[in-house]
PDB file of C-alpha atoms in Angstrom:
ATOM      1  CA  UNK A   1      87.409 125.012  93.137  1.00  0.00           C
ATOM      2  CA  UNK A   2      83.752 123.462  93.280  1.00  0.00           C
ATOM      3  CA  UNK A   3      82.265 122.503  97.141  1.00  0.00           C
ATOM      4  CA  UNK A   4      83.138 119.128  96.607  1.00  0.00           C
ATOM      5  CA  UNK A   5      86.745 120.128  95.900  1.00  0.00           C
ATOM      6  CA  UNK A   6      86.672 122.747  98.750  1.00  0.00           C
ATOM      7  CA  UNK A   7      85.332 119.261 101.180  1.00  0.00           C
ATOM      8  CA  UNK A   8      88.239 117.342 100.482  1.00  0.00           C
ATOM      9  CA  UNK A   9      90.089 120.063 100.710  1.00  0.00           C
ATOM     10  CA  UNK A  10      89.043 120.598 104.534  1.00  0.00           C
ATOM     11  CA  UNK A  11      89.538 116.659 104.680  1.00  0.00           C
ATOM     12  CA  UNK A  12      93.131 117.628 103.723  1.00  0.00           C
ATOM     13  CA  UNK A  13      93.653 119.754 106.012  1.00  0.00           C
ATOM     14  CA  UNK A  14      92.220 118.267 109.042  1.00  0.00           C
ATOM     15  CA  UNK A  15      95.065 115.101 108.817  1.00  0.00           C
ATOM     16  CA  UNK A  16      97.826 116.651 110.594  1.00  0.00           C
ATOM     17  CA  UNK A  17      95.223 117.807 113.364  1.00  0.00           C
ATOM     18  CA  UNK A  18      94.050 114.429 113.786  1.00  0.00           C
ATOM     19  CA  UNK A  19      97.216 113.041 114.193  1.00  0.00           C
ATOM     20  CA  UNK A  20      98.476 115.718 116.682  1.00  0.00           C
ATOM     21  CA  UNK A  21      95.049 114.636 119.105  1.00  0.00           C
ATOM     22  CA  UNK A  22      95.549 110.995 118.604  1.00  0.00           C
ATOM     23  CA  UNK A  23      99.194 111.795 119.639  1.00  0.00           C
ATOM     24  CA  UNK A  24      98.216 113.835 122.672  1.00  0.00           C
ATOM     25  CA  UNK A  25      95.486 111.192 123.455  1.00  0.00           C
ATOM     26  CA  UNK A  26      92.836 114.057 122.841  1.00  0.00           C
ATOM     27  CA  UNK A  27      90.331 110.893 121.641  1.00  0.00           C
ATOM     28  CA  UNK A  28      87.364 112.794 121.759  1.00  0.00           C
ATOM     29  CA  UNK A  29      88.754 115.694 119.275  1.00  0.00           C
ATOM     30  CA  UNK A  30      90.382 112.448 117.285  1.00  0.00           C
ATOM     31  CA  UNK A  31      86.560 111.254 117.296  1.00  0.00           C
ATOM     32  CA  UNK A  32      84.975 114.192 116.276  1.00  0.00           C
ATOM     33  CA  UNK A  33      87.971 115.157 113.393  1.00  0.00           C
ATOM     34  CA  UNK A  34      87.321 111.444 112.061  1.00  0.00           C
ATOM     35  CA  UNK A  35      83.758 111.734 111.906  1.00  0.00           C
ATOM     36  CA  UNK A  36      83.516 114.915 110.561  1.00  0.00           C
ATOM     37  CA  UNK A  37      86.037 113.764 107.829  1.00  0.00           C
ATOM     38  CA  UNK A  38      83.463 110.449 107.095  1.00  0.00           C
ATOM     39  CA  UNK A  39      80.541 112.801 106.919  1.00  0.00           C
ATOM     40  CA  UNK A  40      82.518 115.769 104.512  1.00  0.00           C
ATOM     41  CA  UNK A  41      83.559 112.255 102.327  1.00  0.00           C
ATOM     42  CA  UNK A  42      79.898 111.236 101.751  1.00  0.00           C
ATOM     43  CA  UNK A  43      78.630 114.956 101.542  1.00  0.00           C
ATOM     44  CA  UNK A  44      81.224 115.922  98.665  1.00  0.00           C
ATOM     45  CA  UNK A  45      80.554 112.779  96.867  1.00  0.00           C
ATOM     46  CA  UNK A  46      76.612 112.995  96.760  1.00  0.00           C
ATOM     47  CA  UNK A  47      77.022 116.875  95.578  1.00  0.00           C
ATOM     48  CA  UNK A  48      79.816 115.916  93.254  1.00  0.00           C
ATOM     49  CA  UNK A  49      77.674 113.320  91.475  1.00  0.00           C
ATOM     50  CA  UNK A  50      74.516 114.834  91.936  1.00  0.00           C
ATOM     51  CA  UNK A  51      75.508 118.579  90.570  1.00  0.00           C
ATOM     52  CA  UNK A  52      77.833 116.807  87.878  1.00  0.00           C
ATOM     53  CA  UNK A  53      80.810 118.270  89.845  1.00  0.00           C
ATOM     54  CA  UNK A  54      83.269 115.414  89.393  1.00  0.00           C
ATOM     55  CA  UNK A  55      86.754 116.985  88.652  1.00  0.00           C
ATOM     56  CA  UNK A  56      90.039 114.875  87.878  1.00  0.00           C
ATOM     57  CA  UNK A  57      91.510 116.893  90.330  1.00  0.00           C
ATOM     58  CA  UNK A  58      88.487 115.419  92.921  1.00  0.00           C
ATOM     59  CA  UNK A  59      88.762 111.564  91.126  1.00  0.00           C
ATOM     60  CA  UNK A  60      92.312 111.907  93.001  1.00  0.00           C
ATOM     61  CA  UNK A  61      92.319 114.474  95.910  1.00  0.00           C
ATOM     62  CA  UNK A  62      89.221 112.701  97.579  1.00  0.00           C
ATOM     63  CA  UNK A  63      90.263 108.981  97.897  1.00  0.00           C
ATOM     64  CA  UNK A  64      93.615 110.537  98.902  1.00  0.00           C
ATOM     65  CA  UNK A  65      92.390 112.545 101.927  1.00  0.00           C
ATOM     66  CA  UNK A  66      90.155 109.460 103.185  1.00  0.00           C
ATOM     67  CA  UNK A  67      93.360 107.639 103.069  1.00  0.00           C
ATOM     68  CA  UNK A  68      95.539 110.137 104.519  1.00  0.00           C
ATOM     69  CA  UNK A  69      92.996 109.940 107.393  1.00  0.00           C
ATOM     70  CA  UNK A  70      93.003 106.367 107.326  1.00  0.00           C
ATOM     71  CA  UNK A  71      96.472 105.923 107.719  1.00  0.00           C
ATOM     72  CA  UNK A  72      97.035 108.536 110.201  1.00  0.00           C
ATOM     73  CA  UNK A  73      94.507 107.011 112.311  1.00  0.00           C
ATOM     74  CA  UNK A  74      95.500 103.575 111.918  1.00  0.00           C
ATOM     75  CA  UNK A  75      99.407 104.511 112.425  1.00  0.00           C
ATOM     76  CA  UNK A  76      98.572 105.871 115.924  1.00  0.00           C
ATOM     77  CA  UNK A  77      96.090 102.872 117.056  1.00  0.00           C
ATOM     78  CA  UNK A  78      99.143 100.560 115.929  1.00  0.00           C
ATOM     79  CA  UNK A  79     101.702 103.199 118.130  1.00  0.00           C
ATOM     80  CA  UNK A  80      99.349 103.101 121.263  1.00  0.00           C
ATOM     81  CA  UNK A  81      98.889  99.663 120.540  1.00  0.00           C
ATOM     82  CA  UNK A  82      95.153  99.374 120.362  1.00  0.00           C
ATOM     83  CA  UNK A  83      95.502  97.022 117.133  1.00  0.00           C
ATOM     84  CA  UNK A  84      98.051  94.961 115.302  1.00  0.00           C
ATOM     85  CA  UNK A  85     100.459  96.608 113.352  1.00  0.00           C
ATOM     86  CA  UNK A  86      99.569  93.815 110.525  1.00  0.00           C
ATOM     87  CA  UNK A  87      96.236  96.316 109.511  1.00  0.00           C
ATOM     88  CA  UNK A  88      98.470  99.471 109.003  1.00  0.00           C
ATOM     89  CA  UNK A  89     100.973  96.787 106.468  1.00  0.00           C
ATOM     90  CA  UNK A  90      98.028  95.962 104.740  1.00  0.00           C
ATOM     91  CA  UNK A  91      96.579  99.442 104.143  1.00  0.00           C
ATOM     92  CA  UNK A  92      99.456 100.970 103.504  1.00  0.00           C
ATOM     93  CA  UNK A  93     100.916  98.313 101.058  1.00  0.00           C
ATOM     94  CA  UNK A  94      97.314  98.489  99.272  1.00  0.00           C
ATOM     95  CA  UNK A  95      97.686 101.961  98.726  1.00  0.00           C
ATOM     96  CA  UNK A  96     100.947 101.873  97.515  1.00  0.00           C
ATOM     97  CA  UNK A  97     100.201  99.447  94.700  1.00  0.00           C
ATOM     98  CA  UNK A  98      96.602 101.689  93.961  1.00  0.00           C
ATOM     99  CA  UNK A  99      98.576 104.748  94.128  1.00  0.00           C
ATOM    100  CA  UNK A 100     101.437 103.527  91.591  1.00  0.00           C
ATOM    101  CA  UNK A 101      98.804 102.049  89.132  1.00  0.00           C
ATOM    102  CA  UNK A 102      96.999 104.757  89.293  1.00  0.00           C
ATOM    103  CA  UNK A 103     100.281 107.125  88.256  1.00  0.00           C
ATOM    104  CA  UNK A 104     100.985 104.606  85.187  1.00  0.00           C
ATOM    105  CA  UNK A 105      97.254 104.832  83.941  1.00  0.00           C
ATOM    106  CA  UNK A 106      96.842 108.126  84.512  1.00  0.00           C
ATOM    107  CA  UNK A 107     100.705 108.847  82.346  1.00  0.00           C
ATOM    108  CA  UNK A 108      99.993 106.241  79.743  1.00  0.00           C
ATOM    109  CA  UNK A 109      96.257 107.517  78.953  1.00  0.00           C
ATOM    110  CA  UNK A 110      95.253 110.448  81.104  1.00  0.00           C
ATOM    111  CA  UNK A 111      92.514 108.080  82.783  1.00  0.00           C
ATOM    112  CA  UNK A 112      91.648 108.541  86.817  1.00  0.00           C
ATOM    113  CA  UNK A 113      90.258 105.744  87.929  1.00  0.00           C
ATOM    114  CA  UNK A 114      87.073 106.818  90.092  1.00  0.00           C
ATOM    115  CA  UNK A 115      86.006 104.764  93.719  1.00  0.00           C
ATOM    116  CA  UNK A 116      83.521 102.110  93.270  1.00  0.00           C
ATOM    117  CA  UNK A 117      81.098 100.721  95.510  1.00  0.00           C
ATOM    118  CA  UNK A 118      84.024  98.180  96.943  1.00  0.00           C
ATOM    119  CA  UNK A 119      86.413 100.458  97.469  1.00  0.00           C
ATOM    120  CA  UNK A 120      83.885 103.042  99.240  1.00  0.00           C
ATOM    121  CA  UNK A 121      82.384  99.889 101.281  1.00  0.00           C
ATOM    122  CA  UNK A 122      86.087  98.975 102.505  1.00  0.00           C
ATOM    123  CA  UNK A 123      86.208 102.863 103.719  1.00  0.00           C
ATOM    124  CA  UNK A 124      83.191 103.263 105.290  1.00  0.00           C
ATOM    125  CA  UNK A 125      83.641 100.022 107.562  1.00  0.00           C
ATOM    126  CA  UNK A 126      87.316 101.064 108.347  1.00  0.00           C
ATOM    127  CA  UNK A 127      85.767 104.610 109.223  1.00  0.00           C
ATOM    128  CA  UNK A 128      83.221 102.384 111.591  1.00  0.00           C
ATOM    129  CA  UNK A 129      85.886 100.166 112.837  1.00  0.00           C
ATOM    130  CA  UNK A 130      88.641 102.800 113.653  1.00  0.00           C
ATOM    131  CA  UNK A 131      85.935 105.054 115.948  1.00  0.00           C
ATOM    132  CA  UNK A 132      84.584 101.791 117.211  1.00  0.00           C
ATOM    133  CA  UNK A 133      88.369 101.123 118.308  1.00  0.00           C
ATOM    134  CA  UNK A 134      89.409 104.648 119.413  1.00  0.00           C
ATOM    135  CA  UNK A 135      85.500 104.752 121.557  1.00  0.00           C
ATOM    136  CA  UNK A 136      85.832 101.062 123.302  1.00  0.00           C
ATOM    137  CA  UNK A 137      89.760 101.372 124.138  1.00  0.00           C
ATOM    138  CA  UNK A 138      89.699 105.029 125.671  1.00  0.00           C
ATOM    139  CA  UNK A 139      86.111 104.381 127.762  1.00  0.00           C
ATOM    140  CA  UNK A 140      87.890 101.733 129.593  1.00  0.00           C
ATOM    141  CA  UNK A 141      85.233  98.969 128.088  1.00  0.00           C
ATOM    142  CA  UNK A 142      88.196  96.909 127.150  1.00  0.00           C
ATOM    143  CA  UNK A 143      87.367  93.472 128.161  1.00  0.00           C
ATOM    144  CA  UNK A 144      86.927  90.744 125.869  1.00  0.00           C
ATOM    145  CA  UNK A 145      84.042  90.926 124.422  1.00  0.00           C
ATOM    146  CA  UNK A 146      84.896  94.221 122.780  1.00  0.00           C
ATOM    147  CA  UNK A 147      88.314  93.137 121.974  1.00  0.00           C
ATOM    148  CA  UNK A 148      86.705  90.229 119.825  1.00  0.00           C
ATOM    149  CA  UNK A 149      83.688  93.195 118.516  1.00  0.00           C
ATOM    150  CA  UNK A 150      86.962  95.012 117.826  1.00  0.00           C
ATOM    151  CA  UNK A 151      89.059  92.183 115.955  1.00  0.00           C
ATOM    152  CA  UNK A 152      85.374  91.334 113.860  1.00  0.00           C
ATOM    153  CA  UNK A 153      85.153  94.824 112.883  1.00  0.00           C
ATOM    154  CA  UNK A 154      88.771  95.046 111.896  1.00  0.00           C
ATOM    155  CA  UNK A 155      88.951  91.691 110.199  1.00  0.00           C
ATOM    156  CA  UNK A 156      86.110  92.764 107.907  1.00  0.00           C
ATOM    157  CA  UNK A 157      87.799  96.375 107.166  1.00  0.00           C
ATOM    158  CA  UNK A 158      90.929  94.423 105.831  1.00  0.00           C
ATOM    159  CA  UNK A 159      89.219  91.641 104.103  1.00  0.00           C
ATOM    160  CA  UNK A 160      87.045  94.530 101.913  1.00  0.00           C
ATOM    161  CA  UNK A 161      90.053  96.372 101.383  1.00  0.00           C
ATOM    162  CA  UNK A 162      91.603  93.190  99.929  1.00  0.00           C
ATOM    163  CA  UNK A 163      88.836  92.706  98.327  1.00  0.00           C
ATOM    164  CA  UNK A 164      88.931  96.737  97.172  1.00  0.00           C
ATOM    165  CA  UNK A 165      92.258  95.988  95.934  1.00  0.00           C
ATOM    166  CA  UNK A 166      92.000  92.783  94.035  1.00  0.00           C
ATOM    167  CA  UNK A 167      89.096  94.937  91.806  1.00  0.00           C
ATOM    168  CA  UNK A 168      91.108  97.433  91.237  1.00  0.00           C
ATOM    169  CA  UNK A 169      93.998  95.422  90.073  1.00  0.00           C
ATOM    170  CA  UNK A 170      91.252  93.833  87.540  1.00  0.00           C
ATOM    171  CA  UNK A 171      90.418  96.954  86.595  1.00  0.00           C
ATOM    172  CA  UNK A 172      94.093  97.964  85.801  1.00  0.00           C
ATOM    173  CA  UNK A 173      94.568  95.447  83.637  1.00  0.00           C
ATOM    174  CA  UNK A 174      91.459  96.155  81.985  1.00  0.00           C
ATOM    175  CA  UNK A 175      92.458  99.858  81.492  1.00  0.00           C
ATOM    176  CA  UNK A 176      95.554  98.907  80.425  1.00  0.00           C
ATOM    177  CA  UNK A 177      94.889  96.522  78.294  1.00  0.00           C
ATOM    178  CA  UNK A 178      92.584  98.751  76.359  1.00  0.00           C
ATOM    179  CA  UNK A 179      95.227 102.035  75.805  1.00  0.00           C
ATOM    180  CA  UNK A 180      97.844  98.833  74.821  1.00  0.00           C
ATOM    181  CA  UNK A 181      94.928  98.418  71.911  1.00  0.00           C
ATOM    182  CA  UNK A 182      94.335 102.133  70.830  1.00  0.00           C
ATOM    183  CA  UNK A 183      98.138 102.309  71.119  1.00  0.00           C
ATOM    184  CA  UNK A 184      98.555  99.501  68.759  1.00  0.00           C
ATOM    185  CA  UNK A 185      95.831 100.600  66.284  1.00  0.00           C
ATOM    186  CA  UNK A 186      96.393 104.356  66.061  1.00  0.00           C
TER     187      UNK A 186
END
């Protein structure tokens, strides 16, 4: 267990409190819990590659804790009905088919496919869009100007997650493609 590791970890560990203060409509905890989950996310990925510190059991713990956050987020925005429940289908669908490409590369050829620069783009805006939500609906600025601010952000969250997940699917293949190949001439 490296710091990196011991980050996501906390990450890990933080989802079920986030969800109980979204629940509760504690926003300000929810606020602080989803920040402080961003910030741990960049902090144990700069150590991790700076101090060589990537582990397979970070390549998959990591993306899964931003996610869990993610999703836990999103699922109560969509419950208190702050945004349409279309975003939490999308995200949740694209991590279903990451997550179940990910287990056959991983049991075909032991491979872990790291994040990219896409996939960490689509996170950080969705980390930006979900506060921006959470802040603009609970301070009672809810007019239409920050619904629109709040649909733009969105929009762009789910277009470079499509975007995230169309890569990866590239990269699949590619993956795949290539064990088919050693397979084939071993």
């Amino acid at each position: 267990m490296n710091i990196p590791n011991i980050l996501t970890t906390l990450r890990l560990i933080i989802v079920p409190f986030l969800g109980y203060s979204m629940h509760k409509e504690r926003y300000i905890l929810a606020i602080v819990l989803f920040a402080f989950g961003g910030i741990t996310d960049v902090v144990d990925g700069y150590i991790a590659r700076k101090f060589n510190m990537i582990t397979k059991w970070g390549k998959f713990f990591d993306p899964l804790a931003d996610k869990l956050m993610q999703i836990t987020a999103l699922t109560f925005l969509v419950i208190k009905d702050f945004i349409p429940v279309v975003v939490l289908i999308i995200v949740v669908l694209k991590e279903l088919l990451m997550l179940i490409g990910g287990i056959l590369l991983y049991t075909k050829g032991k491979t872990v496919i790291g994040a990219n620069w896409y996939g960490k783009l689509a996170t950080v805006i969705f980390y930006f869009a979900i506060i921006a939500t959470i802040v603009l609906r609970i301070e009672c600025l809810s007019n239409s100007y920050t619904t629109i601010a709040i649909n733009i952000a969105l929009s762009l969250a789910v277009v470079c997650t499509l975007f995230a997940l169309v890569r990866y699917i590239i990269i699949y293949f590619k993956f795949s493609k290539n064990y088919e190949k050693d397979v084939k001439n071993n």
